[in-house]
Short mmCIF file of C-alpha atoms and ligand atoms in Angstrom, two decimals:
data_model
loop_
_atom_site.label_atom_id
_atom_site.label_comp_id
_atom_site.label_asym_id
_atom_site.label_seq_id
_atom_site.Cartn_x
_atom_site.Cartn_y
_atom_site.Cartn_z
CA UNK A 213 0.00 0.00 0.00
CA UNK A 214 1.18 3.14 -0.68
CA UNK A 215 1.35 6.50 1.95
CA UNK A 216 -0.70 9.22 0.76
CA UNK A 217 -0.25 12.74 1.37
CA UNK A 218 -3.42 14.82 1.46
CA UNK A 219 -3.62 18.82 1.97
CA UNK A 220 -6.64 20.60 3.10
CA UNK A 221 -6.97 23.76 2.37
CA UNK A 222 -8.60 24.70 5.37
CA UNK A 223 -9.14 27.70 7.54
CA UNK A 224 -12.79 26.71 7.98
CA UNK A 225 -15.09 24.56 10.53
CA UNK A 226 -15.63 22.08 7.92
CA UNK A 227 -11.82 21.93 6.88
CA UNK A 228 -10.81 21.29 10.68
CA UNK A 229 -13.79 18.71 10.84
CA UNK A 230 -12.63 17.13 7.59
CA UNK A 231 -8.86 16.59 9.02
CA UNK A 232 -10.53 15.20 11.76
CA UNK A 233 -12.31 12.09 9.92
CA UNK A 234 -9.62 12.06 7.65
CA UNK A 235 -7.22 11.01 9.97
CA UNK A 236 -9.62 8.74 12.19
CA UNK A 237 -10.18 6.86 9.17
CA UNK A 238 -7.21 6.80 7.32
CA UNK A 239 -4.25 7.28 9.67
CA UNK A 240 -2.20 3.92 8.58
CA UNK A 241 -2.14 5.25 4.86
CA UNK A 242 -2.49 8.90 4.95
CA UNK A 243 -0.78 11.93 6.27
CA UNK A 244 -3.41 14.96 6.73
CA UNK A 245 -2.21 18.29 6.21
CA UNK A 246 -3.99 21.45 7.19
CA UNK A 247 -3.05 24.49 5.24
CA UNK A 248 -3.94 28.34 6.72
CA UNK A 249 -3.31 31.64 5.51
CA UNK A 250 -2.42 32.97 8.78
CA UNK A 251 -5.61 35.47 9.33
CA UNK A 252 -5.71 34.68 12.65
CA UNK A 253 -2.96 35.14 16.04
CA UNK A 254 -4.06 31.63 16.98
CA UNK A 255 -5.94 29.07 15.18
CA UNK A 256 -8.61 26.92 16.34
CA UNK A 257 -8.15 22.88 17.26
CA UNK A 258 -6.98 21.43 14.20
CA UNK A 259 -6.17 18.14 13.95
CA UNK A 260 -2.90 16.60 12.51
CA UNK A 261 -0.20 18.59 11.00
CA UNK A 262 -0.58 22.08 9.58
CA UNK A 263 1.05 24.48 7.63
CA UNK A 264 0.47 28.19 8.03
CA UNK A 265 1.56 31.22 5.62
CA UNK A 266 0.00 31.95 1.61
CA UNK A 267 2.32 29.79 -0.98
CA UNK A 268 3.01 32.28 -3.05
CA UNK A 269 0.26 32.25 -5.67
CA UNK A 270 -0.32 29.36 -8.33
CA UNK A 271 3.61 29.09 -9.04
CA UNK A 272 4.63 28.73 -5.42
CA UNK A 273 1.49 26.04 -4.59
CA UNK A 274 2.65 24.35 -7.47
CA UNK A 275 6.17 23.96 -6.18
CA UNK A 276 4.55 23.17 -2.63
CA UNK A 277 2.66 20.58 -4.24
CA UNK A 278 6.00 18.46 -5.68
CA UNK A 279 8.23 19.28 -2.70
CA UNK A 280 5.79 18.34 -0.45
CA UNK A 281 5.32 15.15 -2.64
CA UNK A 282 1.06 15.91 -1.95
CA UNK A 283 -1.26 13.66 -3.68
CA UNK A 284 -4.51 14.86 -2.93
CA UNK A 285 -5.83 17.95 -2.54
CA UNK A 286 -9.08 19.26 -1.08
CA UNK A 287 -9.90 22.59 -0.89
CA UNK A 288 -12.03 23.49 2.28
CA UNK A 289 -12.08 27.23 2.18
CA UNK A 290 -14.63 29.31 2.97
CA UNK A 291 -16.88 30.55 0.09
CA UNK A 292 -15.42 33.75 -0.03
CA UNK A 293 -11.92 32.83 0.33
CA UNK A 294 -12.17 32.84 -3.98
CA UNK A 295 -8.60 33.47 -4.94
CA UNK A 296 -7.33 30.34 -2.99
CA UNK A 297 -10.02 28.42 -4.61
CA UNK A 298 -9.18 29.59 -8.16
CA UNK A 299 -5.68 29.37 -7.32
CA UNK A 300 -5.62 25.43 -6.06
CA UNK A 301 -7.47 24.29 -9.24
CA UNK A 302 -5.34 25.91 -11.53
CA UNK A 303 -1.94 24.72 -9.69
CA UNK A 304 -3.63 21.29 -9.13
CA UNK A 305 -4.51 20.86 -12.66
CA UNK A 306 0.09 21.78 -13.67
CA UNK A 307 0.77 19.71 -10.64
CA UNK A 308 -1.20 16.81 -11.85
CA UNK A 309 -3.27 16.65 -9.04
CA UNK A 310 -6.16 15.80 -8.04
CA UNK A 311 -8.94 17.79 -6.10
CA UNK A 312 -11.52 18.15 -5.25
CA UNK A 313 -13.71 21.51 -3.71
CA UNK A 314 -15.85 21.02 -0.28
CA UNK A 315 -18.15 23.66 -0.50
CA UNK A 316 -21.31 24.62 1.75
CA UNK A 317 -24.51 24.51 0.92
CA UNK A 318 -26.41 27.80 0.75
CA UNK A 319 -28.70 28.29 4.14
CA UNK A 320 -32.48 27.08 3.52
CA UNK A 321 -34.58 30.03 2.92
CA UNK A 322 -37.72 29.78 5.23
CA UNK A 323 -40.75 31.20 5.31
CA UNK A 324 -40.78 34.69 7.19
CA UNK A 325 -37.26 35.53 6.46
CA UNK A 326 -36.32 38.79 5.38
CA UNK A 327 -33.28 38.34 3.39
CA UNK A 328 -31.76 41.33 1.70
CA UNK A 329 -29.19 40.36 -0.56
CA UNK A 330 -26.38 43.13 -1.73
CA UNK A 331 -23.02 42.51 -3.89
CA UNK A 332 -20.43 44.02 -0.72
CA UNK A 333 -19.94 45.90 1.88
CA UNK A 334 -20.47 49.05 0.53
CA UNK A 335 -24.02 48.17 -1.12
CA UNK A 336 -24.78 46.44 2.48
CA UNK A 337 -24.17 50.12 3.94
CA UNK A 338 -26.16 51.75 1.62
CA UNK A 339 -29.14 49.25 2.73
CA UNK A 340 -28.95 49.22 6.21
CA UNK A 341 -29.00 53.33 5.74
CA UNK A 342 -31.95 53.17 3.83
CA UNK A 343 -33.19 50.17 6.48
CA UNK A 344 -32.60 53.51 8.93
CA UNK A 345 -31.20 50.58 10.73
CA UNK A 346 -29.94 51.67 14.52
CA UNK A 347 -28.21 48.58 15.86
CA UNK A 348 -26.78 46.47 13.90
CA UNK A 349 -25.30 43.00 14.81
CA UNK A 350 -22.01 42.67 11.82
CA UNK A 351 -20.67 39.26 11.67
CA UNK A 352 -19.43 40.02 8.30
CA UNK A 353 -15.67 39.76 9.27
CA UNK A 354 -12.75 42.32 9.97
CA UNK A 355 -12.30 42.96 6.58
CA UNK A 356 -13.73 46.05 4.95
CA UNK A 357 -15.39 47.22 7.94
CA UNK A 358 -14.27 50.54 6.53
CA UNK A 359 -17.17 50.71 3.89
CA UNK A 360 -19.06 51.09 7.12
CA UNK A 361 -17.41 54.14 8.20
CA UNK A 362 -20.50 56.47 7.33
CA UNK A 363 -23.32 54.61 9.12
CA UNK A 364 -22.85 56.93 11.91
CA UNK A 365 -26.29 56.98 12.79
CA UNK A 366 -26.10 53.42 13.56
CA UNK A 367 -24.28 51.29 16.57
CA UNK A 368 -22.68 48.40 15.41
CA UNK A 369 -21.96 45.39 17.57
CA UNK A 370 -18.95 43.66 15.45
CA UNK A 371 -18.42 40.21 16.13
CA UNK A 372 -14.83 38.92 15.29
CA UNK A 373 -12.78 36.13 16.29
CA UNK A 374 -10.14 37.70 17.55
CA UNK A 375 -8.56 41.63 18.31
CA UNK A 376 -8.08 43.54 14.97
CA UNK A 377 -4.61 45.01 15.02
CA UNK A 378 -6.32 48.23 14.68
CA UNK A 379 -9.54 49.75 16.17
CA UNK A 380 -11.92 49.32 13.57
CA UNK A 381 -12.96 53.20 11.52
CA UNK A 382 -16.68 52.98 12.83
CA UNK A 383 -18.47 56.01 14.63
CA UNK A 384 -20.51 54.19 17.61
CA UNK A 385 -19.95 50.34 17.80
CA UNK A 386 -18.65 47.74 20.14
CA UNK A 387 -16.38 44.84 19.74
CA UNK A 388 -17.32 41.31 20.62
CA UNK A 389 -14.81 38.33 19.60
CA UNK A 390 -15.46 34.74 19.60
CA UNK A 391 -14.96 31.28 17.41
CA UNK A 392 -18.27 29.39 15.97
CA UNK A 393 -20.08 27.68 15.80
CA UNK A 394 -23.05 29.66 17.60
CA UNK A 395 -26.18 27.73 18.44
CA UNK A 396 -29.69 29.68 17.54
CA UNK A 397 -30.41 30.35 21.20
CA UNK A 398 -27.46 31.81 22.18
CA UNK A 399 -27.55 34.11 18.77
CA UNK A 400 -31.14 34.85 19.28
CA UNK A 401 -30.42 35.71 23.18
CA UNK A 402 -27.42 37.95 22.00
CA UNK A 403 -29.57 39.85 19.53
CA UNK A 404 -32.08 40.60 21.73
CA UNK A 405 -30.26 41.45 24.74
CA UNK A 406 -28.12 44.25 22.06
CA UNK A 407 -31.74 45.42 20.86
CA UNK A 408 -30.73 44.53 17.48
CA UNK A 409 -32.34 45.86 14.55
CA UNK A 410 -30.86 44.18 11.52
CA UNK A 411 -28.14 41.34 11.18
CA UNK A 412 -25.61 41.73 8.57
CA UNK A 413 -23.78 38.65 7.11
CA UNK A 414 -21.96 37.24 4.27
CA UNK A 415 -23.36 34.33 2.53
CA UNK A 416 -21.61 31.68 4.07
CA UNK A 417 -24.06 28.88 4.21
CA UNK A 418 -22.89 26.04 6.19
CA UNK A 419 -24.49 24.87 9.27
CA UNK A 420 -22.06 26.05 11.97
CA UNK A 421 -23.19 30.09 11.66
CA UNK A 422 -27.06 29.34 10.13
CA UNK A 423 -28.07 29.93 13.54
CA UNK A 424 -28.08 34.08 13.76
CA UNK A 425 -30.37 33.61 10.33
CA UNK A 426 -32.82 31.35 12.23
CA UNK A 427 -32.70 33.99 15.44
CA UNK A 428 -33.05 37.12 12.97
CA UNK A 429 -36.16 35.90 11.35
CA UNK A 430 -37.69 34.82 14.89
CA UNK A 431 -37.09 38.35 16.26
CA UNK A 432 -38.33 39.88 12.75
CA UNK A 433 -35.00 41.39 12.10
CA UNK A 434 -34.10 42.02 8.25
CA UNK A 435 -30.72 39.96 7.38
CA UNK A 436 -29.10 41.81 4.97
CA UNK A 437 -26.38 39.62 3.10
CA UNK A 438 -23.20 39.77 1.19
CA UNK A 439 -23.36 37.68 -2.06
CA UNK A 440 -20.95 34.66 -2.52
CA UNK A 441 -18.33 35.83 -5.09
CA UNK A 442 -18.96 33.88 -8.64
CA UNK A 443 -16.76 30.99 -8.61
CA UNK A 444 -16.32 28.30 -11.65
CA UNK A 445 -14.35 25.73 -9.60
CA UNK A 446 -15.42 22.11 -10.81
CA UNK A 447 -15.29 18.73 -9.08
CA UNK A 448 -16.98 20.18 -5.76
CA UNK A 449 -19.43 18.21 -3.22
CA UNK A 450 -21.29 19.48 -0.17
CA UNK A 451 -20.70 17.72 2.42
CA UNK A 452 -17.91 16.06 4.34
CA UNK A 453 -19.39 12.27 3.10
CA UNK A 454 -19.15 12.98 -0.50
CA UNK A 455 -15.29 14.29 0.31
CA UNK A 456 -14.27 10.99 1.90
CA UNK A 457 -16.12 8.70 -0.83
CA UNK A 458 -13.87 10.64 -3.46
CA UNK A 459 -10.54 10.33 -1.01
CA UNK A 460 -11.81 6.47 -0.78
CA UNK A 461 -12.30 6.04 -4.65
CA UNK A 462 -8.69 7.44 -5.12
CA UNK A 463 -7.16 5.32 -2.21
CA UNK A 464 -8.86 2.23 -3.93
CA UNK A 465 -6.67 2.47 -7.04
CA UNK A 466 -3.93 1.91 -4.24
CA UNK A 467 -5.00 -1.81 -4.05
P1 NAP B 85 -8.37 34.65 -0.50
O1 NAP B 85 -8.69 36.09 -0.68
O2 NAP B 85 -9.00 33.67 -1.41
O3 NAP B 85 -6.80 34.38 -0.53
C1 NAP B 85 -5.84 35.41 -0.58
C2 NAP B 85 -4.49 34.74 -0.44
O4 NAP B 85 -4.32 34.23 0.89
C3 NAP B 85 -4.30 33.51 -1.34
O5 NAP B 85 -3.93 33.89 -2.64
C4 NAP B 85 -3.22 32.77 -0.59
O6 NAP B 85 -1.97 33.41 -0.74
C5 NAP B 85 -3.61 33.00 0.85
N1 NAP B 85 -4.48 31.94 1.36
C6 NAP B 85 -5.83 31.93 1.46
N2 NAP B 85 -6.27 30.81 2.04
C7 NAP B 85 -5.18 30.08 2.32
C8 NAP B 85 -4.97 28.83 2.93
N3 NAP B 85 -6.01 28.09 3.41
N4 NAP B 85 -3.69 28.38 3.06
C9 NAP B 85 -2.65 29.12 2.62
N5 NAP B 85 -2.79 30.32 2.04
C10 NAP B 85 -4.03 30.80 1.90
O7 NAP B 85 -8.71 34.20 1.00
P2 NAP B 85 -9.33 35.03 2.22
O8 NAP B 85 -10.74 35.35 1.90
O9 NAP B 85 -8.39 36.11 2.62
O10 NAP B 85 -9.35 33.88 3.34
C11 NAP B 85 -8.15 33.51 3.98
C12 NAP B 85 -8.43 32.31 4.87
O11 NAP B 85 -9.45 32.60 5.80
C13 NAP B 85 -8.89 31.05 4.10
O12 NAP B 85 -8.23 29.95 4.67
C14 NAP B 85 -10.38 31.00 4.36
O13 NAP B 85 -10.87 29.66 4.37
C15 NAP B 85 -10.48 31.65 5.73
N6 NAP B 85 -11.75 32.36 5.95
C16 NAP B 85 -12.11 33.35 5.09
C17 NAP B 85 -13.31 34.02 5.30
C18 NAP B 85 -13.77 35.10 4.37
O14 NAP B 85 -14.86 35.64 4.59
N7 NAP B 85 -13.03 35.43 3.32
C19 NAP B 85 -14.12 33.67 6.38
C20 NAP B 85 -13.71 32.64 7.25
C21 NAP B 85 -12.51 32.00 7.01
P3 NAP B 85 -0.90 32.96 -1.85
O15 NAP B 85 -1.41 33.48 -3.15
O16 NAP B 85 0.37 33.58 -1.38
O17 NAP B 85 -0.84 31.46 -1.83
#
């Protein structure tokens, strides 16, 4: 039998959940590696080895790839990570390997929802203007939180995993920092103790942050929410399963 090498692109729930099955089921034929781009001081539990630091665009994953002697690749980034995802086909595809993306499913859209969607930050600022939102729980990451800059009639209660390195450009707001996933009570309990008004999100889909959409609609709070950038990565599933059946169907060509 020969020892696989497999690299997750990962900075995601799913991608640390993925190592984890990964190696439970395949650790006497596979090494799992975890690859991050460093956003954060200190990364969540992650198991087996991982790698931290961008590779230097398609050329340097491609070099990665062969020194590294990888095999498989899966690419477990989150939907708006797009560059890494563009970048891991194309070096995959000169590297002659295979891979495959693991990306979320949208979140259900229920009944008495109110789901704005906008293309970015700056068209979500525009809307929660002309929502004459007043508090407004952003979950929408540290980046960009500039384009917020002019909702100073609003308070924002930001929601990061960690300290920026700077104090966020915003008028009135406060800072809250904490890791998902975040269950639908504690979200809704959070919103309503802030008074929220309107919940601003990306599109992330996935289950692990679905709850705040869930809470929003139950307290009648608009969502308003940043569209997934357009991606035309192939060979992608939706679930962690459907990643391990196509690990297994290359691992059975091992004999
Ligand atoms: P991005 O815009 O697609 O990537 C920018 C550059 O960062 C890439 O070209 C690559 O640098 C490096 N990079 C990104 N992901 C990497 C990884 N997993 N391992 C090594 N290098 C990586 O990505 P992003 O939106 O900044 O996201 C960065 C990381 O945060 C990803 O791992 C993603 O899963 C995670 N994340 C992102 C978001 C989000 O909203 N964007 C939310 C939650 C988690 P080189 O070109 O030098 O290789």
């Amino acid at each position: 039998m020969t020892w696989r090498r497999l690299l997750i692109l990962g900075g995601t729930a799913d991608a640390a959940e993925l190592a984890g099955v990964a190696i439970a089921r395949y650790r006497h034929r596979m090494t799992v590696i975890s690859s991050l781009a460093g956003r954060t001081e200190i990364p969540g539990d992650i198991p087996g080895q991982v790698r931290v630091g961008g590779f230097g665009g398609v050329e340097g994953l491609v070099k990665y790839l062969r020194a590294e002697k990888i095999d498989f690749v899966i690419d477990a980034t989150h939907p708006f990570a797009a560059a890494m995802s563009r970048h891991a086909a194309l070096a995959c595809a000169q590297a002659g390997v295979p891979r495959l993306a693991l990306q979320r499913p949208d979140w259900p859209l229920t009944a008495g929802e109110r789901r704005i969607a906008v293309p970015d930050m700056a068209g979500a600022a525009a809307k929660l203007r002309e929502l004459g939102a007043r508090r407004v729980f952003v979950t929408s990451g540290a980046k960009d939180l500039a384009a917020l800059a002019d909702l100073t009639e609003a308070w924002l209660l930001v929601r990061l995993i960690e300290p920026p390195a700077e104090p966020p450009p915003l008028a009135h707001y406060a800072l809250i920092f904490a890791r998902g996933p975040f269950t639908e009570v504690a979200e809704h309990g959070l919103m309503e103790e802030h008074g929220i008004d309107a919940l601003l999100t990306k599109d992330s889909g996935g289950e692990a942050t679905y709850g705040k959409v869930i809470a929003a609609r139950d307290l009648g709070i608009p969502v308003v929410i940043i569209g997934r950038p357009a991606s035309d990565v192939t060979n992608a599933v939706d679930n962690i399963e459907a990643a391990l059946d196509w690990l297994e169907g290359l691992l059975k060509a091992d004999g």
